[in-house]
XYZ file of C-alpha atoms in Angstrom:
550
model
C 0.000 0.000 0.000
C 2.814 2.411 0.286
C 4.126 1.749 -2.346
C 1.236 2.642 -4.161
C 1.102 5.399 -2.345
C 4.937 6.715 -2.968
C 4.141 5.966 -6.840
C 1.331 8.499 -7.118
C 2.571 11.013 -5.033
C 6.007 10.725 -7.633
C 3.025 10.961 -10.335
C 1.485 13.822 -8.832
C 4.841 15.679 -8.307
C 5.698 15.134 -11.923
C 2.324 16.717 -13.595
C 3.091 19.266 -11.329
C 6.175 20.230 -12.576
C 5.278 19.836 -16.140
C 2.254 21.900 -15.369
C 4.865 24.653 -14.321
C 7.217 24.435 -16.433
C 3.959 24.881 -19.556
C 2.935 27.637 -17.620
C 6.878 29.174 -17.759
C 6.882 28.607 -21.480
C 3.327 30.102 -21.892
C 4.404 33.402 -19.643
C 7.776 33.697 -21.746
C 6.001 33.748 -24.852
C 5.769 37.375 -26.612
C 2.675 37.534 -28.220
C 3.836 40.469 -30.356
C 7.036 37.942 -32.165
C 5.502 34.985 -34.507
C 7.175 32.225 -33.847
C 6.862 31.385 -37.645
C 7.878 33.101 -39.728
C 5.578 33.095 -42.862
C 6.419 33.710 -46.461
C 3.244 35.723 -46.884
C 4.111 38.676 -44.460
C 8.160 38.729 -46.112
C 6.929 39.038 -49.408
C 4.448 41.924 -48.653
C 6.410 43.445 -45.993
C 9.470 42.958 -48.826
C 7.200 44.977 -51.747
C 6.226 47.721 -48.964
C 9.762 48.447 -48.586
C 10.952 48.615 -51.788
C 8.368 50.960 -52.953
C 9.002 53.223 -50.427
C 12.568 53.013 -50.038
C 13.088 53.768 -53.806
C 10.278 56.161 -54.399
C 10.189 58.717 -51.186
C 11.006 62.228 -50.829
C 14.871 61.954 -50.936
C 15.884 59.132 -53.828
C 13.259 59.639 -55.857
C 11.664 63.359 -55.226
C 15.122 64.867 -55.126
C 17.268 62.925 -57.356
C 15.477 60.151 -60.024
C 12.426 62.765 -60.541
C 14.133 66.015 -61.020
C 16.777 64.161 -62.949
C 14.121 63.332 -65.378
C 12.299 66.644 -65.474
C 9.061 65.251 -63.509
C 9.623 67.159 -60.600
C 11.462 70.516 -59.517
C 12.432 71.434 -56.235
C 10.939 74.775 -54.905
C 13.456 75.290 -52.268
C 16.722 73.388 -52.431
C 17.966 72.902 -55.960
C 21.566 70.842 -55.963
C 20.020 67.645 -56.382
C 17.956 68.694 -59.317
C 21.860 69.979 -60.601
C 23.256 66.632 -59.632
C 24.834 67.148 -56.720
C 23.173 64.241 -54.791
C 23.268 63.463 -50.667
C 25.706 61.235 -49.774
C 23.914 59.444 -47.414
C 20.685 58.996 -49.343
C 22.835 57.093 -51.767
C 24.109 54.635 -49.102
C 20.301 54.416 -47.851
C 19.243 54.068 -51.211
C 21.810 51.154 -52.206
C 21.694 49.470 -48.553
C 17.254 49.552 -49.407
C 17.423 48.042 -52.549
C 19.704 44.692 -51.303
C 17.690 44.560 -48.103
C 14.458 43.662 -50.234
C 16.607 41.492 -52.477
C 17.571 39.444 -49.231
C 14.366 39.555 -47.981
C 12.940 37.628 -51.710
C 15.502 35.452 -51.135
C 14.290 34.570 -47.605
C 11.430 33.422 -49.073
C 13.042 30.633 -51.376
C 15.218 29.463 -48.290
C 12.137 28.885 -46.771
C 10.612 27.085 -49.484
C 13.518 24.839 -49.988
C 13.796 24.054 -45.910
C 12.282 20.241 -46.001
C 11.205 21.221 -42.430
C 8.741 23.545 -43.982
C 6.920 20.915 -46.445
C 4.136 20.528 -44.753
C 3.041 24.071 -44.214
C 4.060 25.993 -46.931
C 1.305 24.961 -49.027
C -0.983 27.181 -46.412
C 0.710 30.585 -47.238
C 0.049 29.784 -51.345
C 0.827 27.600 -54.472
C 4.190 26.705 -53.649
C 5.592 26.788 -57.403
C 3.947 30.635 -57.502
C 5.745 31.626 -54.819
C 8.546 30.603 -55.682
C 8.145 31.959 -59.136
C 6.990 35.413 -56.844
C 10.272 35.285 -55.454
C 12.273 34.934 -58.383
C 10.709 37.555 -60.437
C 10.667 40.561 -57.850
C 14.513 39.301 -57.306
C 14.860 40.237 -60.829
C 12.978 43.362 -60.226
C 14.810 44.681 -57.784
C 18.681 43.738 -58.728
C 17.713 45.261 -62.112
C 17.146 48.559 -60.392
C 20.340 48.647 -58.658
C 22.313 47.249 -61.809
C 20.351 50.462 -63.754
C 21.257 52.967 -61.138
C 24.998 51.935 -60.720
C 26.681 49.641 -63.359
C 28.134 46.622 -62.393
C 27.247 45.383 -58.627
C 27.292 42.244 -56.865
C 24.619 39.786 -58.423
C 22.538 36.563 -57.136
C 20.883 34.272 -58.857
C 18.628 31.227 -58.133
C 19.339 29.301 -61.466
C 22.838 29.515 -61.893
C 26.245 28.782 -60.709
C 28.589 31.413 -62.323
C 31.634 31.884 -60.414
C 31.046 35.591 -61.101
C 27.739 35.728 -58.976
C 28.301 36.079 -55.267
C 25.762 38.081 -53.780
C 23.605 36.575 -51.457
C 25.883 34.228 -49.939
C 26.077 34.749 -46.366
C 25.417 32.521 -44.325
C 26.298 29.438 -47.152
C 29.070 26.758 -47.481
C 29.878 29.636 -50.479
C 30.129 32.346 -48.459
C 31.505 35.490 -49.585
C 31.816 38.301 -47.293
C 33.372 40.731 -50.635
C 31.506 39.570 -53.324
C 32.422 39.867 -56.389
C 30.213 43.036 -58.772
C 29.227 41.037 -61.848
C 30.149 42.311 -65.560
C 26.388 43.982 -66.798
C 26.369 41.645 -69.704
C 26.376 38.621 -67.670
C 23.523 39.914 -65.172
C 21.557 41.173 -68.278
C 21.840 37.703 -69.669
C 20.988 35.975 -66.641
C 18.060 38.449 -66.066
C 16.359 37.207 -68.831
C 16.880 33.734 -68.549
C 16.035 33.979 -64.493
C 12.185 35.216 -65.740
C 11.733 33.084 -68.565
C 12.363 30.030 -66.007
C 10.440 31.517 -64.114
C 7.242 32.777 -66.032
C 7.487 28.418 -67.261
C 7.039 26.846 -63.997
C 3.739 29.514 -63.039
C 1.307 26.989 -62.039
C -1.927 29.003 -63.881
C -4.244 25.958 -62.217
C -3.666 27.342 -58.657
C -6.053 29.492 -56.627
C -3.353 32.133 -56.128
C 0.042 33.115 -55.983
C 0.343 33.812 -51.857
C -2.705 32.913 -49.907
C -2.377 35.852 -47.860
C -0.597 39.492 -48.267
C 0.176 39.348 -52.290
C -0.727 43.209 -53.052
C 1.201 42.609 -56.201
C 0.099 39.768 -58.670
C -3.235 38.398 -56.382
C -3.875 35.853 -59.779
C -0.981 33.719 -61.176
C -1.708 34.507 -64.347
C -0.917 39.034 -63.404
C 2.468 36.592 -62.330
C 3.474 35.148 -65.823
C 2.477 38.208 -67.412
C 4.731 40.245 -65.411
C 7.486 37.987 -65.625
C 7.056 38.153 -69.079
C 6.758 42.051 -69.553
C 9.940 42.325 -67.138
C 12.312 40.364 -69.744
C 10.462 41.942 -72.325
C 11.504 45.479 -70.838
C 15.262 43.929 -70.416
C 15.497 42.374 -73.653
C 14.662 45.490 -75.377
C 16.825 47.741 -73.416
C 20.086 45.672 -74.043
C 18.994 44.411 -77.818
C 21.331 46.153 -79.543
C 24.612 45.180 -77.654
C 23.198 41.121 -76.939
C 22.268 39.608 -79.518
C 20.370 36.832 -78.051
C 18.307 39.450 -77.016
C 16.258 39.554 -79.970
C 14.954 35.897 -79.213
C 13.948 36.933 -75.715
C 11.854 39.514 -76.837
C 10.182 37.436 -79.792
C 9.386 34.637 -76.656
C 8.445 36.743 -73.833
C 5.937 38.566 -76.584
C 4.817 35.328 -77.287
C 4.685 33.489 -73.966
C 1.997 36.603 -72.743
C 2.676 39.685 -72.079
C 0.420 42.099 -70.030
C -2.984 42.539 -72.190
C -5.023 45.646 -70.452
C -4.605 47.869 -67.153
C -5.718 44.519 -65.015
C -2.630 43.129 -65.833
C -0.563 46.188 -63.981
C 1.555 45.435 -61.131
C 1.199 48.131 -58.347
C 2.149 48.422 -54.851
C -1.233 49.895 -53.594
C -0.504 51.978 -50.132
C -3.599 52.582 -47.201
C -5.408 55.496 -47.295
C -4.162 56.488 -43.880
C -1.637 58.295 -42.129
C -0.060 54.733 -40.688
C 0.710 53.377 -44.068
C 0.503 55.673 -46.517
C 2.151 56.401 -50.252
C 5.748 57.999 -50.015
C 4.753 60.819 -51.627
C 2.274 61.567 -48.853
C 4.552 61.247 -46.542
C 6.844 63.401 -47.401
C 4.175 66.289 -47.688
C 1.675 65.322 -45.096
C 3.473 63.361 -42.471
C 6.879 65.102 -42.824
C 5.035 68.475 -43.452
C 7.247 69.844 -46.332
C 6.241 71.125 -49.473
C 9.303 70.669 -51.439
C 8.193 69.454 -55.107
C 6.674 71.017 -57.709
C 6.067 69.530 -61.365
C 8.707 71.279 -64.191
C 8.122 73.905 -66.698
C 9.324 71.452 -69.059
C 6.857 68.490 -68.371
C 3.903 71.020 -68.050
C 4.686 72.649 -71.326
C 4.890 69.157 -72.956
C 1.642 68.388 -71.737
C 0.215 71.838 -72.503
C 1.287 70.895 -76.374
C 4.085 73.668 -76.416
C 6.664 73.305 -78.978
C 6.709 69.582 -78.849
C 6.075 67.184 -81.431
C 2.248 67.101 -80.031
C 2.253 70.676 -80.397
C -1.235 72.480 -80.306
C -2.936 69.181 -78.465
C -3.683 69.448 -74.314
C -3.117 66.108 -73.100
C -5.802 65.924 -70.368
C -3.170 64.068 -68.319
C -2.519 67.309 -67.105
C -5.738 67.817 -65.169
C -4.854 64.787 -63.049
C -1.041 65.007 -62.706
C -1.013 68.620 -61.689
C -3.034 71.319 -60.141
C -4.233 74.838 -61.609
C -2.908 77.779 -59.648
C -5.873 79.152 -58.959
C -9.537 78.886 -58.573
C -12.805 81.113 -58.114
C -14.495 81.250 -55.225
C -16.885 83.530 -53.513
C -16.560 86.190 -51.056
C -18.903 86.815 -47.945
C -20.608 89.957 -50.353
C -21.266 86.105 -53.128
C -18.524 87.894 -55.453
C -16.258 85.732 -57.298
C -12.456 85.928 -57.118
C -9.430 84.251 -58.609
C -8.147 82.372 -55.361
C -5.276 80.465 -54.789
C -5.224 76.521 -54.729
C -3.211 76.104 -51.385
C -1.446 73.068 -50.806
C -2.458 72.183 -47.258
C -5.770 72.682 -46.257
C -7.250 75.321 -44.532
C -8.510 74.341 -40.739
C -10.252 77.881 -40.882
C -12.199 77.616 -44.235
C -12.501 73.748 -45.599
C -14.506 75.305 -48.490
C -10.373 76.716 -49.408
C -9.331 74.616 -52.525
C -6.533 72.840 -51.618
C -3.916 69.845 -52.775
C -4.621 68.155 -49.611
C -8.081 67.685 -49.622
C -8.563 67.975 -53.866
C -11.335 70.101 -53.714
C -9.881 72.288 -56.692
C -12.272 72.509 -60.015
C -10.205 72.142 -63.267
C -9.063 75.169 -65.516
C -8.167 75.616 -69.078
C -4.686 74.946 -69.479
C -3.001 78.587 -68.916
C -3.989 77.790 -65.334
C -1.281 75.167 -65.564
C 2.501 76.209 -64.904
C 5.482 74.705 -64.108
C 8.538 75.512 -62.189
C 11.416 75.731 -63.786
C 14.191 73.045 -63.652
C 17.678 73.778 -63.146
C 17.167 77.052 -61.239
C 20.134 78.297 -58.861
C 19.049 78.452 -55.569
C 18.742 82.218 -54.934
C 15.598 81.982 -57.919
C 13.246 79.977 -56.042
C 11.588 81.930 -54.074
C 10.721 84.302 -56.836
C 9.214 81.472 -58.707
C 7.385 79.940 -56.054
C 3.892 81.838 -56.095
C 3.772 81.695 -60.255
C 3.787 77.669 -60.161
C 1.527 75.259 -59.903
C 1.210 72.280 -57.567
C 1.333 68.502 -58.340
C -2.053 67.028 -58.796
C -3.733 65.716 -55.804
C -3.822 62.878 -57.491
C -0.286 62.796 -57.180
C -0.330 62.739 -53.179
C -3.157 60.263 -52.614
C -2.420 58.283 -49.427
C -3.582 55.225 -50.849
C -1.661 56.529 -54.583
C 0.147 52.905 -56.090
C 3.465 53.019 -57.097
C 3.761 51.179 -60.158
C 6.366 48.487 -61.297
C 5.170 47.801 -64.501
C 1.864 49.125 -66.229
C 0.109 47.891 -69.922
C 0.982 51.389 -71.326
C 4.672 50.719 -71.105
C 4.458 46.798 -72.758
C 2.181 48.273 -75.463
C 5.019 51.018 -76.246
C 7.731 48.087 -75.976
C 4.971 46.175 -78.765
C 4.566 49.423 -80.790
C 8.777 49.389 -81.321
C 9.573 45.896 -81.782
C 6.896 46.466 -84.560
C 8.557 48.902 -86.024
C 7.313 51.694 -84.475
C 2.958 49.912 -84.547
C 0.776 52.642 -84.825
C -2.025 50.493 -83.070
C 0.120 49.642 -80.651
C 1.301 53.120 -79.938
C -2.385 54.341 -79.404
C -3.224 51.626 -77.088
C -0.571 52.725 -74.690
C -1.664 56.186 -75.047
C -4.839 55.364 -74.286
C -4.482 52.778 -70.999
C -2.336 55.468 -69.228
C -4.974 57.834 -69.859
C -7.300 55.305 -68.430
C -5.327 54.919 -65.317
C -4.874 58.312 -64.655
C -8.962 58.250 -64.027
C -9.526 60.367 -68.088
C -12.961 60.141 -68.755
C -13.276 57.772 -71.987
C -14.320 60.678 -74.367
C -11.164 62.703 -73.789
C -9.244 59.736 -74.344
C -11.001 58.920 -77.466
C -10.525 62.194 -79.067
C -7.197 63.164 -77.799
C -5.566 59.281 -79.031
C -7.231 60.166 -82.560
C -6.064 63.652 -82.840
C -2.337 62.071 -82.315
C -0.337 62.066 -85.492
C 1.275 58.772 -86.463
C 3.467 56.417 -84.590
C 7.208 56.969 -85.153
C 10.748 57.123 -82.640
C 9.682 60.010 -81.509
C 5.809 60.030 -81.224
C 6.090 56.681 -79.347
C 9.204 57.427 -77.038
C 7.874 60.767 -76.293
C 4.724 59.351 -74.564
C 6.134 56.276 -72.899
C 7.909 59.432 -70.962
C 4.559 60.943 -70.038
C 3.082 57.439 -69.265
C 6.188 56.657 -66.892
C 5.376 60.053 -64.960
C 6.395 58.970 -61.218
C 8.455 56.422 -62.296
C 11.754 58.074 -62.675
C 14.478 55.214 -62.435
C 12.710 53.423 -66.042
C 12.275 56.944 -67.590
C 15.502 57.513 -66.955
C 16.802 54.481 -68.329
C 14.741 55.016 -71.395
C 16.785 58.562 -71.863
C 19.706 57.229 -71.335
C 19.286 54.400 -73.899
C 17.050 56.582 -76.151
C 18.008 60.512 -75.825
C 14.140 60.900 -76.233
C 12.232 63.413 -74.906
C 13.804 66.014 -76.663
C 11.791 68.284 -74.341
C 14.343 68.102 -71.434
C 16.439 71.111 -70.683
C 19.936 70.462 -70.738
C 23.108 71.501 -68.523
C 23.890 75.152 -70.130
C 20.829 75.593 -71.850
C 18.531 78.773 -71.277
C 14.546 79.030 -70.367
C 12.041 81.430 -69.526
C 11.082 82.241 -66.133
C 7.871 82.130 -65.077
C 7.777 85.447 -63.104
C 11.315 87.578 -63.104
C 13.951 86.628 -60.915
C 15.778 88.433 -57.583
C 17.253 91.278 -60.065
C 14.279 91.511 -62.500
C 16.119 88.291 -64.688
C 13.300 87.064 -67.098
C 15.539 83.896 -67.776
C 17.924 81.777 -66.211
C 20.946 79.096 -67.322
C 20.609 75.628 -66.310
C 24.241 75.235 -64.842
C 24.817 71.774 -63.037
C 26.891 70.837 -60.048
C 28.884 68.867 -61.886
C 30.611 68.561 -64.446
C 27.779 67.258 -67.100
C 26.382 68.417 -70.168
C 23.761 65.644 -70.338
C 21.844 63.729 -67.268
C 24.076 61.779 -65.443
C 24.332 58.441 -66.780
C 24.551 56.769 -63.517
C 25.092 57.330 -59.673
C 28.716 57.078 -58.449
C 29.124 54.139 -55.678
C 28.089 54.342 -52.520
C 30.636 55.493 -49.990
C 30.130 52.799 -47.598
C 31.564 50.325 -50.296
C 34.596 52.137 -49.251
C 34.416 50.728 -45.690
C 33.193 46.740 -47.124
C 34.140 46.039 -50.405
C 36.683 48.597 -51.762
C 38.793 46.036 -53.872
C 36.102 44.755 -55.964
C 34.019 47.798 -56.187
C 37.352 49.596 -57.666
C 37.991 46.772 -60.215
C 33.772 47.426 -61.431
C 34.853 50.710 -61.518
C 37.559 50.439 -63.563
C 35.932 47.982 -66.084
C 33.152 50.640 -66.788
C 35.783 53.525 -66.994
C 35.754 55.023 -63.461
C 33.831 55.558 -61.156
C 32.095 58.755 -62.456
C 28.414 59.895 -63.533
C 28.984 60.164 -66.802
C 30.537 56.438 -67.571
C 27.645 54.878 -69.382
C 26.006 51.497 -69.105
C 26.641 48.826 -71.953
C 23.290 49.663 -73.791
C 23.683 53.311 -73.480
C 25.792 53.601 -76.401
C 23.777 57.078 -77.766
């Protein structure tokens, strides 16, 4: 009896402790750190980043935009002359490799045999993979646009020359290498056709969860296929096999219609809103403006759409003025503020977008280029971007239909259909109503270099890095003001000036071709960066990419 006894009081005693030591675990566990880590919330959390990192007020809003004549700064101007922050260049290089990492997170966890039996819960396994792959693409080929030669990873293959990504592998690499362009433009291309094949189109979706991007597989393949469509093109004339990517991506499906674009989508809220919001409305500075030179293109001023108002310009930019009555019920020419007005919300402001739309002379840009001391003179005679423009909810696009139908229109030989489709679906997306669209797209003379060029730059408004590219390999617009060229003010300057000289901070007589290295590369990875720089002719902003041969 006591033994039976002894034996369930030693039973008793162990429950107990278990109990306990359940009840430790459950009081150590912080309910604000997953202990999974799910493929759904990197990939989102991944695209957020990006898009934000790449497109805020300091990379984008004072260096890609103003670079590219979309936006002029009404305070500050060296960026706008090419004298970029040394620091936002670090951030901006640092950004784009984080989100790079972060994709290829996602395939280590795919891979991890551990993680067979739940993956299939956060989406079609081969999509996300295929996800994965594809924004990898994405976002190396912005850093590989912006700089030249950089360090390079890729999924499918084993080149000796590609070493990013490897910490933390038996081929770890601490220095890494910076891949030759033509080797990273090659693998590009052969990274998205791979993946665009193994899109499973009979699957429910891409991630089950927190996909803001593709949402169907088939948005996926198209994008995929756009992407090395996009590449192809760009480097055509300097790889040969080029030619056959662009024939099979075209072929394989590209993106058909404006359901097919690929858009980081931001809440309309003050938690998670657009980048260009922040910087205005959670940052509180009103630093941007859109150019004389964009709004005069628009306007049809001595372009080669001369004499036709795009009606973009109702939506990308804001008249300077409106009416609006008095207490006595007299109307006056008012001005459209950009913040609103806590003591009169009837005020029409940027903020809020209760502006009314004006004939196009209420429509004026500030001018590009200016010295600092001009600004302020210049400041009350411009207009405002569109509210439009600072949306809290705007989406940042990757890739739109406009942009594939241009890429069409030229690998047709310049397609006249094709041309007026992409006209058209940027139109659409920028909210024209249908009838404007119909009559501006026929009023447009035919498709040629320049007709087509000159509005895939008005369709990749806000999207500065590809626009840029496009100049670079291109030289179209030929709307852009140059270093040493003269313009018109739009009001006369600190000594009564009624033009200026668009003298840059360095020493350029074109945009700058690319962004020097960062300076922390200095600190990590001095040897190799030195040898990239060397291969592309020094480490300078005017050494020019492999395609930009213009």
């Amino acid at each position: 009896m006591k033994k039976l006894i002894y034996k369930l009081s030693f039973i008793a005693c162990v429950l107990t402790l278990v109990s306990c030591d359940k009840d430790l675990e459950d009081i150590n566990v912080n309910p604000n750190k997953p202990t999974e880590v799910r493929t759904t919330g990197i990939f989102n959390g991944a695209n957020k980043a990006l898009m934000t990192n790449t497109r805020g007020g300091f990379p984008s809003a004072r260096m890609a935009l103003p670079w590219v004549q979309y936006s002029a700064q009404r305070n500050y101007t060296a960026e706008d002359r090419y004298q970029f922050r040394v620091g936002v260049n670090n951030s901006l290089y640092r950004d784009i490799f984080l989100a790079v990492k972060k994709y290829k997170t996602i395939i280590d966890i795919l891979e991890d045999p551990a993680n067979e039996a739940k993956i299939a819960a956060y989406g079609d396994p081969k999509n996300q993979l295929a996800a994965a792959r594809v924004m990898i693409a994405y976002a190396q080929l912005q850093a590989l646009e912006i700089y030249g030669d950089i360090p390079y990873y890729s999924y499918g293959s084993d080149d000796p020359d590609f070493e990013g990504m490897t910490i933390g592998t038996d081929n770890e690499k601490a220095t890494p290498k910076f891949a030759p362009q033509e080797k990273i433009y090659k693998d590009l291309m052969k990274e998205l056709k791979e993946a665009a094949e193994s899109v499973n189109l009979q699957a429910n979706n891409v991630f089950s969860s927190g996909d803001n991007l593709f949402r169907r597989p088939i948005v996926l393949k198209r994008f995929a296929n756009s992407l090395r469509l996009k590449i192809a093109n760009r480097v055509k004339n300097v790889i040969p096999e080029a030619q056959v990517h662009i024939n099979e991506a075209i072929a394989s499906g590209v993106m058909e219609s404006n359901e097919d674009n690929v858009i980081q989508v931001f809440q309309n809220d003050k938690i998670n809103p657009a980048p260009f919001y922040t910087a205005a409305f959670i940052d509180n500075r009103n630093d941007f403006a859109p150019t004389n030179t964009f709004v005069e293109l628009l306007k049809g001023e001595t372009n080669v759409f001369a004499g036709k108002v795009d009606p973009r310009l109702f939506r990308m930019v804001a008249p300077k003025t409106n009416l609006k009555k008095d207490d006595a019920g007299v109307e006056n020419e008012v001005r459209v503020l950009f913040y609103s007005d806590p003591e009169d919300t009837s005020a029409p402001s940027v903020e809020v977008g209760n502006y009314v739309d004006r004939d196009a002379s209420f429509y004026t840009g500030f001018p590009i280029g200016l010295q600092d001391n001009f600004t302020g003179s210049q400041r009350g005679a411009a207009s405002q971007f569109g509210a439009a423009v600072y949306k809290a909810d705007y989406g940042e696009v990757l890739m739109e239909y406009a942009e594939v139908a241009f890429l069409v229109s030229e690998n047709k030989n310049w397609d006249d259909a094709e041309y007026r489709k992409g006209v058209a679906a940027s139109m659409a997306r920028w909210g024209v109503a249908q009838a404007d669209i119909d009559t501006y797209v026929s009023s447009l003379p035919a498709a040629s270099e320049e007709t087509v060029l000159t509005q895939k730059y008005i369709a990749l408004y806000l999207q500065p890095y590809e626009a840029w590219a496009e100049y670079r390999r291109t030289k179209y617009p030929k709307t852009l003001l140059l270093p040493g060229q003269t313009h018109d003010l739009i009001a006369k300057g600190p000594n009564g000036e009624t033009s200026y000289t668009f003298v840059p901070l360095e020493n350029l007589t074109d945009l700058p071709e690319r962004i020097t290295y960062p300076s922390d590369l200095d600190l990590v990875n001095k040897a190799n960066k030195d040898a990239a720089a060397a291969r592309m002719g020094g480490d300078k902003m005017n050494s020019k990419l492999i395609w930009a041969k213009k």
